[in-house]
Amino acid sequence: MIGAAMINTAMSNPISPPTPDTMKKPMHLAGLLAAALLTTAPMAHALNADVRSSVSQISFSLVDLDLNDGITPMITFTDRAGYRAVYHSWPFDSQVSYSAPGSARITHLGNVAEASSDYTHASSHVSLVTQHGQNLSYNAQAEQNFYFTLTPHTGLMFSATGNLHADARQGEDLRGDLFVQLDLRTLDNGVERTFNQTWSNSLRTNGDRDYGLSRYLVTGNDVGQGRLYTSTATWADSVSAVPEPATGAMMLAGGVLVGLMARRRRRA
């Protein structure tokens, strides 16, 4: 009797197979969810800031100022030192590199800070992707020092190309700097003469700037002592106080899915 009652109860409440009409709503909502995720996912990693600073095509040309002194114009680099540093604030990480040629690079969640330098260039670069609800700060810096001697009665033509580039969305704080200093100290008939030239440029708004750097220096009747210092630096800061549109869409789609699951549980 118990078995028969159980069978009769089960037969009196049969489970109806799903019909095309009952399947439409879940399938339609699932389709909306998939579309929302696909169309908004790329926006979560949109490039928000790109800052570059560089000094490149560094060159030295020599001129013989006295063809009868028997001295062949020559520049001799006595020391070359390089320094590169990069860091980001969330989560904190940094990398420092010391050497004449070299590079340093760190990445996190699509954000990049990198710096490099060798005997002909120095450059730094920061590209920033605003992550959801995070305050980000990225920095990259490259420096180099060239110490050299220059033969007497020699003209030195220095040339290089500087570039600053910045591209950011509204609300991003960015900055690119470049600094170059060329010094030469020499004696001419026992009198010390000093030459120096400094170039300094900054970019804090969107744009692209090229700079031609050049200077002509000469030595007297004694060996000249010189130094070339170059520095490039880039910063990018971003504050994301509210979720990005992609994040909001994903949250909405997730809420739709949770509601759909709860509704199906109640019906079951």
mmCIF file of N, CA, C and O in Angstrom, residues 191-267:
data_model
loop_
_atom_site.group_PDB
_atom_site.id
_atom_site.type_symbol
_atom_site.label_atom_id
_atom_site.label_comp_id
_atom_site.label_asym_id
_atom_site.label_seq_id
_atom_site.Cartn_x
_atom_site.Cartn_y
_atom_site.Cartn_z
ATOM 1 N N VAL A 191 95.047 79.927 -18.990
ATOM 2 C CA VAL A 191 93.780 80.453 -18.475
ATOM 3 C C VAL A 191 92.698 79.380 -18.631
ATOM 4 O O VAL A 191 92.490 78.846 -19.727
ATOM 5 N N GLU A 192 92.025 79.067 -17.531
ATOM 6 C CA GLU A 192 90.973 78.053 -17.585
ATOM 7 C C GLU A 192 89.712 78.611 -18.224
ATOM 8 O O GLU A 192 89.276 79.717 -17.918
ATOM 9 N N ARG A 193 89.181 77.821 -19.127
ATOM 10 C CA ARG A 193 87.925 78.189 -19.771
ATOM 11 C C ARG A 193 86.918 77.057 -19.567
ATOM 12 O O ARG A 193 87.266 75.890 -19.681
ATOM 13 N N THR A 194 85.698 77.442 -19.278
ATOM 14 C CA THR A 194 84.647 76.458 -19.037
ATOM 15 C C THR A 194 83.462 76.736 -19.955
ATOM 16 O O THR A 194 82.990 77.864 -20.060
ATOM 17 N N PHE A 195 83.013 75.678 -20.611
ATOM 18 C CA PHE A 195 81.835 75.767 -21.457
ATOM 19 C C PHE A 195 80.766 74.829 -20.886
ATOM 20 O O PHE A 195 81.075 73.727 -20.431
ATOM 21 N N ASN A 196 79.539 75.249 -20.935
ATOM 22 C CA ASN A 196 78.458 74.348 -20.527
ATOM 23 C C ASN A 196 77.181 74.706 -21.269
ATOM 24 O O ASN A 196 76.951 75.874 -21.615
ATOM 25 N N GLN A 197 76.394 73.691 -21.501
ATOM 26 C CA GLN A 197 75.114 73.853 -22.178
ATOM 27 C C GLN A 197 74.119 72.906 -21.541
ATOM 28 O O GLN A 197 74.410 71.733 -21.292
ATOM 29 N N THR A 198 72.925 73.430 -21.268
ATOM 30 C CA THR A 198 71.884 72.630 -20.637
ATOM 31 C C THR A 198 70.597 72.724 -21.458
ATOM 32 O O THR A 198 70.203 73.811 -21.884
ATOM 33 N N TRP A 199 69.965 71.576 -21.661
ATOM 34 C CA TRP A 199 68.643 71.511 -22.290
ATOM 35 C C TRP A 199 67.689 70.860 -21.298
ATOM 36 O O TRP A 199 67.991 69.801 -20.743
ATOM 37 N N SER A 200 66.554 71.475 -21.087
ATOM 38 C CA SER A 200 65.572 70.928 -20.147
ATOM 39 C C SER A 200 64.172 71.165 -20.710
ATOM 40 O O SER A 200 63.799 72.305 -21.013
ATOM 41 N N ASN A 201 63.408 70.090 -20.859
ATOM 42 C CA ASN A 201 62.057 70.196 -21.416
ATOM 43 C C ASN A 201 61.114 69.278 -20.655
ATOM 44 O O ASN A 201 61.514 68.213 -20.166
ATOM 45 N N SER A 202 59.845 69.701 -20.557
ATOM 46 C CA SER A 202 58.812 68.911 -19.880
ATOM 47 C C SER A 202 57.538 68.939 -20.703
ATOM 48 O O SER A 202 57.271 69.889 -21.456
ATOM 49 N N LEU A 203 56.759 67.891 -20.550
ATOM 50 C CA LEU A 203 55.464 67.797 -21.214
ATOM 51 C C LEU A 203 54.468 67.233 -20.212
ATOM 52 O O LEU A 203 54.660 66.137 -19.680
ATOM 53 N N ARG A 204 53.396 67.992 -19.943
ATOM 54 C CA ARG A 204 52.398 67.568 -18.954
ATOM 55 C C ARG A 204 50.998 67.463 -19.541
ATOM 56 O O ARG A 204 50.042 67.225 -18.805
ATOM 57 N N THR A 205 50.878 67.667 -20.828
ATOM 58 C CA THR A 205 49.596 67.518 -21.506
ATOM 59 C C THR A 205 49.800 66.634 -22.733
ATOM 60 O O THR A 205 50.938 66.357 -23.132
ATOM 61 N N ASN A 206 48.721 66.216 -23.332
ATOM 62 C CA ASN A 206 48.836 65.380 -24.515
ATOM 63 C C ASN A 206 49.576 66.110 -25.628
ATOM 64 O O ASN A 206 49.348 67.301 -25.870
ATOM 65 N N GLY A 207 50.453 65.394 -26.288
ATOM 66 C CA GLY A 207 51.200 66.004 -27.382
ATOM 67 C C GLY A 207 52.423 65.189 -27.734
ATOM 68 O O GLY A 207 52.743 64.178 -27.095
ATOM 69 N N ASP A 208 53.126 65.642 -28.759
ATOM 70 C CA ASP A 208 54.356 65.003 -29.209
ATOM 71 C C ASP A 208 55.323 66.106 -29.617
ATOM 72 O O ASP A 208 55.006 66.933 -30.481
ATOM 73 N N ARG A 209 56.492 66.137 -28.980
ATOM 74 C CA ARG A 209 57.457 67.209 -29.219
ATOM 75 C C ARG A 209 58.827 66.620 -29.568
ATOM 76 O O ARG A 209 59.301 65.693 -28.911
ATOM 77 N N ASP A 210 59.437 67.188 -30.595
ATOM 78 C CA ASP A 210 60.805 66.825 -30.974
ATOM 79 C C ASP A 210 61.727 68.011 -30.706
ATOM 80 O O ASP A 210 61.343 69.176 -30.919
ATOM 81 N N TYR A 211 62.938 67.706 -30.265
ATOM 82 C CA TYR A 211 63.900 68.755 -29.938
ATOM 83 C C TYR A 211 65.256 68.420 -30.578
ATOM 84 O O TYR A 211 65.766 67.306 -30.421
ATOM 85 N N GLY A 212 65.800 69.383 -31.280
ATOM 86 C CA GLY A 212 67.140 69.235 -31.823
ATOM 87 C C GLY A 212 68.159 69.803 -30.847
ATOM 88 O O GLY A 212 68.091 70.984 -30.467
ATOM 89 N N LEU A 213 69.102 68.991 -30.398
ATOM 90 C CA LEU A 213 70.098 69.401 -29.411
ATOM 91 C C LEU A 213 71.462 69.436 -30.085
ATOM 92 O O LEU A 213 71.905 68.448 -30.665
ATOM 93 N N SER A 214 72.151 70.564 -29.993
ATOM 94 C CA SER A 214 73.477 70.663 -30.604
ATOM 95 C C SER A 214 74.291 71.757 -29.920
ATOM 96 O O SER A 214 73.742 72.755 -29.436
ATOM 97 N N ARG A 215 75.596 71.540 -29.888
ATOM 98 C CA ARG A 215 76.505 72.542 -29.306
ATOM 99 C C ARG A 215 77.915 72.293 -29.841
ATOM 100 O O ARG A 215 78.349 71.147 -29.975
ATOM 101 N N TYR A 216 78.617 73.384 -30.130
ATOM 102 C CA TYR A 216 79.988 73.304 -30.616
ATOM 103 C C TYR A 216 80.927 73.840 -29.536
ATOM 104 O O TYR A 216 80.766 74.968 -29.052
ATOM 105 N N LEU A 217 81.900 73.027 -29.128
ATOM 106 C CA LEU A 217 82.859 73.390 -28.098
ATOM 107 C C LEU A 217 84.272 73.229 -28.649
ATOM 108 O O LEU A 217 84.508 72.422 -29.555
ATOM 109 N N VAL A 218 85.223 73.983 -28.076
ATOM 110 C CA VAL A 218 86.608 73.888 -28.542
ATOM 111 C C VAL A 218 87.552 73.820 -27.345
ATOM 112 O O VAL A 218 87.246 74.308 -26.249
ATOM 113 N N THR A 219 88.702 73.175 -27.555
ATOM 114 C CA THR A 219 89.753 73.154 -26.544
ATOM 115 C C THR A 219 90.849 74.144 -26.932
ATOM 116 O O THR A 219 90.999 74.505 -28.101
ATOM 117 N N GLY A 220 91.610 74.556 -25.893
ATOM 118 C CA GLY A 220 92.747 75.440 -26.144
ATOM 119 C C GLY A 220 93.993 74.620 -26.418
ATOM 120 O O GLY A 220 93.934 73.582 -27.079
ATOM 121 N N ASN A 221 95.117 75.087 -25.861
ATOM 122 C CA ASN A 221 96.376 74.391 -26.102
ATOM 123 C C ASN A 221 96.666 73.320 -25.058
ATOM 124 O O ASN A 221 97.803 72.892 -24.881
ATOM 125 N N ASP A 222 95.621 72.910 -24.349
ATOM 126 C CA ASP A 222 95.753 71.827 -23.386
ATOM 127 C C ASP A 222 94.577 70.858 -23.548
ATOM 128 O O ASP A 222 93.579 71.177 -24.197
ATOM 129 N N VAL A 223 94.720 69.691 -22.954
ATOM 130 C CA VAL A 223 93.664 68.682 -23.034
ATOM 131 C C VAL A 223 92.395 69.193 -22.341
ATOM 132 O O VAL A 223 92.465 69.828 -21.276
ATOM 133 N N GLY A 224 91.250 68.926 -22.938
ATOM 134 C CA GLY A 224 89.978 69.311 -22.343
ATOM 135 C C GLY A 224 89.369 68.145 -21.565
ATOM 136 O O GLY A 224 89.511 66.982 -21.938
ATOM 137 N N GLN A 225 88.700 68.476 -20.466
ATOM 138 C CA GLN A 225 87.986 67.490 -19.645
ATOM 139 C C GLN A 225 86.495 67.768 -19.773
ATOM 140 O O GLN A 225 86.046 68.889 -19.507
ATOM 141 N N GLY A 226 85.748 66.747 -20.180
ATOM 142 C CA GLY A 226 84.332 66.986 -20.427
ATOM 143 C C GLY A 226 83.424 65.945 -19.805
ATOM 144 O O GLY A 226 83.853 64.879 -19.358
ATOM 145 N N ARG A 227 82.154 66.280 -19.788
ATOM 146 C CA ARG A 227 81.130 65.382 -19.245
ATOM 147 C C ARG A 227 79.828 65.619 -19.983
ATOM 148 O O ARG A 227 79.422 66.768 -20.209
ATOM 149 N N LEU A 228 79.155 64.504 -20.346
ATOM 150 C CA LEU A 228 77.820 64.559 -20.916
ATOM 151 C C LEU A 228 76.877 63.786 -19.996
ATOM 152 O O LEU A 228 77.121 62.610 -19.682
ATOM 153 N N TYR A 229 75.824 64.461 -19.574
ATOM 154 C CA TYR A 229 74.833 63.833 -18.702
ATOM 155 C C TYR A 229 73.474 63.915 -19.377
ATOM 156 O O TYR A 229 73.051 64.992 -19.833
ATOM 157 N N THR A 230 72.787 62.793 -19.468
ATOM 158 C CA THR A 230 71.441 62.772 -20.038
ATOM 159 C C THR A 230 70.487 62.094 -19.050
ATOM 160 O O THR A 230 70.862 61.143 -18.352
ATOM 161 N N SER A 231 69.265 62.582 -19.017
ATOM 162 C CA SER A 231 68.259 62.014 -18.127
ATOM 163 C C SER A 231 66.894 62.085 -18.801
ATOM 164 O O SER A 231 66.517 63.126 -19.355
ATOM 165 N N THR A 232 66.165 60.980 -18.761
ATOM 166 C CA THR A 232 64.773 60.957 -19.219
ATOM 167 C C THR A 232 63.922 60.379 -18.101
ATOM 168 O O THR A 232 64.352 59.467 -17.395
ATOM 169 N N ALA A 233 62.729 60.908 -17.944
ATOM 170 C CA ALA A 233 61.849 60.431 -16.870
ATOM 171 C C ALA A 233 60.397 60.547 -17.304
ATOM 172 O O ALA A 233 60.014 61.493 -18.007
ATOM 173 N N THR A 234 59.596 59.576 -16.892
ATOM 174 C CA THR A 234 58.161 59.583 -17.193
ATOM 175 C C THR A 234 57.385 59.166 -15.959
ATOM 176 O O THR A 234 57.818 58.296 -15.201
ATOM 177 N N TRP A 235 56.226 59.796 -15.762
ATOM 178 C CA TRP A 235 55.320 59.462 -14.662
ATOM 179 C C TRP A 235 53.901 59.363 -15.217
ATOM 180 O O TRP A 235 53.525 60.093 -16.131
ATOM 181 N N ALA A 236 53.109 58.500 -14.618
ATOM 182 C CA ALA A 236 51.676 58.429 -14.915
ATOM 183 C C ALA A 236 50.952 57.999 -13.658
ATOM 184 O O ALA A 236 51.309 57.000 -13.039
ATOM 185 N N ASP A 237 49.956 58.770 -13.257
ATOM 186 C CA ASP A 237 49.140 58.471 -12.084
ATOM 187 C C ASP A 237 47.683 58.401 -12.511
ATOM 188 O O ASP A 237 47.225 59.183 -13.351
ATOM 189 N N SER A 238 46.962 57.491 -11.903
ATOM 190 C CA SER A 238 45.546 57.348 -12.228
ATOM 191 C C SER A 238 44.775 56.961 -10.987
ATOM 192 O O SER A 238 45.245 56.164 -10.176
ATOM 193 N N VAL A 239 43.594 57.532 -10.842
ATOM 194 C CA VAL A 239 42.695 57.197 -9.742
ATOM 195 C C VAL A 239 41.390 56.716 -10.345
ATOM 196 O O VAL A 239 40.752 57.423 -11.116
ATOM 197 N N SER A 240 41.001 55.518 -10.002
ATOM 198 C CA SER A 240 39.733 54.953 -10.478
ATOM 199 C C SER A 240 38.822 54.771 -9.271
ATOM 200 O O SER A 240 38.855 53.755 -8.591
ATOM 201 N N ALA A 241 38.023 55.803 -8.952
ATOM 202 C CA ALA A 241 37.196 55.792 -7.742
ATOM 203 C C ALA A 241 35.931 54.968 -7.917
ATOM 204 O O ALA A 241 35.359 54.474 -6.960
ATOM 205 N N VAL A 242 35.443 54.854 -9.147
ATOM 206 C CA VAL A 242 34.223 54.093 -9.404
ATOM 207 C C VAL A 242 34.517 53.051 -10.452
ATOM 208 O O VAL A 242 35.453 53.181 -11.217
ATOM 209 N N PRO A 243 33.712 51.983 -10.503
ATOM 210 C CA PRO A 243 33.958 50.959 -11.513
ATOM 211 C C PRO A 243 33.859 51.523 -12.916
ATOM 212 O O PRO A 243 33.065 52.426 -13.184
ATOM 213 N N GLU A 244 34.657 50.993 -13.819
ATOM 214 C CA GLU A 244 34.595 51.394 -15.213
ATOM 215 C C GLU A 244 33.299 50.889 -15.832
ATOM 216 O O GLU A 244 32.635 50.026 -15.270
ATOM 217 N N PRO A 245 32.920 51.409 -17.003
ATOM 218 C CA PRO A 245 31.697 50.926 -17.650
ATOM 219 C C PRO A 245 31.689 49.416 -17.844
ATOM 220 O O PRO A 245 30.666 48.765 -17.672
ATOM 221 N N ALA A 246 32.838 48.852 -18.185
ATOM 222 C CA ALA A 246 32.905 47.402 -18.381
ATOM 223 C C ALA A 246 32.608 46.667 -17.083
ATOM 224 O O ALA A 246 31.897 45.653 -17.066
ATOM 225 N N THR A 247 33.142 47.184 -15.983
ATOM 226 C CA THR A 247 32.902 46.540 -14.695
ATOM 227 C C THR A 247 31.430 46.604 -14.325
ATOM 228 O O THR A 247 30.831 45.624 -13.860
ATOM 229 N N GLY A 248 30.812 47.767 -14.533
ATOM 230 C CA GLY A 248 29.397 47.903 -14.227
ATOM 231 C C GLY A 248 28.551 46.961 -15.056
ATOM 232 O O GLY A 248 27.593 46.356 -14.556
ATOM 233 N N ALA A 249 28.889 46.828 -16.337
ATOM 234 C CA ALA A 249 28.118 45.928 -17.198
ATOM 235 C C ALA A 249 28.269 44.493 -16.748
ATOM 236 O O ALA A 249 27.310 43.716 -16.759
ATOM 237 N N MET A 250 29.466 44.115 -16.362
ATOM 238 C CA MET A 250 29.685 42.746 -15.883
ATOM 239 C C MET A 250 28.899 42.484 -14.596
ATOM 240 O O MET A 250 28.333 41.407 -14.402
ATOM 241 N N MET A 251 28.904 43.473 -13.701
ATOM 242 C CA MET A 251 28.150 43.316 -12.458
ATOM 243 C C MET A 251 26.659 43.158 -12.752
ATOM 244 O O MET A 251 25.959 42.347 -12.141
ATOM 245 N N LEU A 252 26.137 43.958 -13.696
ATOM 246 C CA LEU A 252 24.726 43.863 -14.063
ATOM 247 C C LEU A 252 24.415 42.496 -14.658
ATOM 248 O O LEU A 252 23.411 41.859 -14.323
ATOM 249 N N ALA A 253 25.307 42.036 -15.546
ATOM 250 C CA ALA A 253 25.090 40.724 -16.152
ATOM 251 C C ALA A 253 25.131 39.628 -15.102
ATOM 252 O O ALA A 253 24.346 38.672 -15.148
ATOM 253 N N GLY A 254 26.037 39.757 -14.147
ATOM 254 C CA GLY A 254 26.101 38.774 -13.069
ATOM 255 C C GLY A 254 24.842 38.777 -12.239
ATOM 256 O O GLY A 254 24.338 37.722 -11.836
ATOM 257 N N GLY A 255 24.269 39.969 -11.983
ATOM 258 C CA GLY A 255 23.025 40.050 -11.233
ATOM 259 C C GLY A 255 21.874 39.379 -11.965
ATOM 260 O O GLY A 255 21.021 38.719 -11.369
ATOM 261 N N VAL A 256 21.821 39.548 -13.292
ATOM 262 C CA VAL A 256 20.796 38.888 -14.099
ATOM 263 C C VAL A 256 20.908 37.377 -13.968
ATOM 264 O O VAL A 256 19.921 36.663 -13.809
ATOM 265 N N LEU A 257 22.149 36.872 -14.026
ATOM 266 C CA LEU A 257 22.358 35.435 -13.926
ATOM 267 C C LEU A 257 21.932 34.899 -12.563
ATOM 268 O O LEU A 257 21.265 33.873 -12.459
ATOM 269 N N VAL A 258 22.293 35.606 -11.493
ATOM 270 C CA VAL A 258 21.900 35.178 -10.151
ATOM 271 C C VAL A 258 20.388 35.168 -10.004
ATOM 272 O O VAL A 258 19.787 34.237 -9.445
ATOM 273 N N GLY A 259 19.723 36.201 -10.529
ATOM 274 C CA GLY A 259 18.270 36.247 -10.460
ATOM 275 C C GLY A 259 17.626 35.114 -11.228
ATOM 276 O O GLY A 259 16.626 34.529 -10.799
ATOM 277 N N LEU A 260 18.184 34.803 -12.392
ATOM 278 C CA LEU A 260 17.647 33.711 -13.191
ATOM 279 C C LEU A 260 17.762 32.380 -12.458
ATOM 280 O O LEU A 260 16.820 31.573 -12.429
ATOM 281 N N MET A 261 18.894 32.135 -11.818
ATOM 282 C CA MET A 261 19.099 30.887 -11.085
ATOM 283 C C MET A 261 18.142 30.783 -9.902
ATOM 284 O O MET A 261 17.572 29.737 -9.642
ATOM 285 N N ALA A 262 17.952 31.904 -9.179
ATOM 286 C CA ALA A 262 17.025 31.894 -8.039
ATOM 287 C C ALA A 262 15.604 31.627 -8.495
ATOM 288 O O ALA A 262 14.839 30.887 -7.859
ATOM 289 N N ARG A 263 15.240 32.198 -9.634
ATOM 290 C CA ARG A 263 13.876 32.005 -10.137
ATOM 291 C C ARG A 263 13.639 30.549 -10.521
ATOM 292 O O ARG A 263 12.592 29.977 -10.245
ATOM 293 N N ARG A 264 14.628 29.915 -11.118
ATOM 294 C CA ARG A 264 14.481 28.523 -11.499
ATOM 295 C C ARG A 264 14.405 27.611 -10.275
ATOM 296 O O ARG A 264 13.691 26.618 -10.275
ATOM 297 N N ARG A 265 15.154 27.979 -9.200
ATOM 298 C CA ARG A 265 15.094 27.179 -7.980
ATOM 299 C C ARG A 265 13.698 27.232 -7.373
ATOM 300 O O ARG A 265 13.168 26.251 -6.868
ATOM 301 N N ARG A 266 13.096 28.453 -7.382
ATOM 302 C CA ARG A 266 11.761 28.604 -6.803
ATOM 303 C C ARG A 266 10.733 27.776 -7.580
ATOM 304 O O ARG A 266 9.856 27.150 -7.017
ATOM 305 N N ARG A 267 10.866 27.737 -8.898
ATOM 306 C CA ARG A 267 9.934 26.956 -9.705
ATOM 307 C C ARG A 267 10.107 25.463 -9.470
ATOM 308 O O ARG A 267 9.154 24.693 -9.518
#
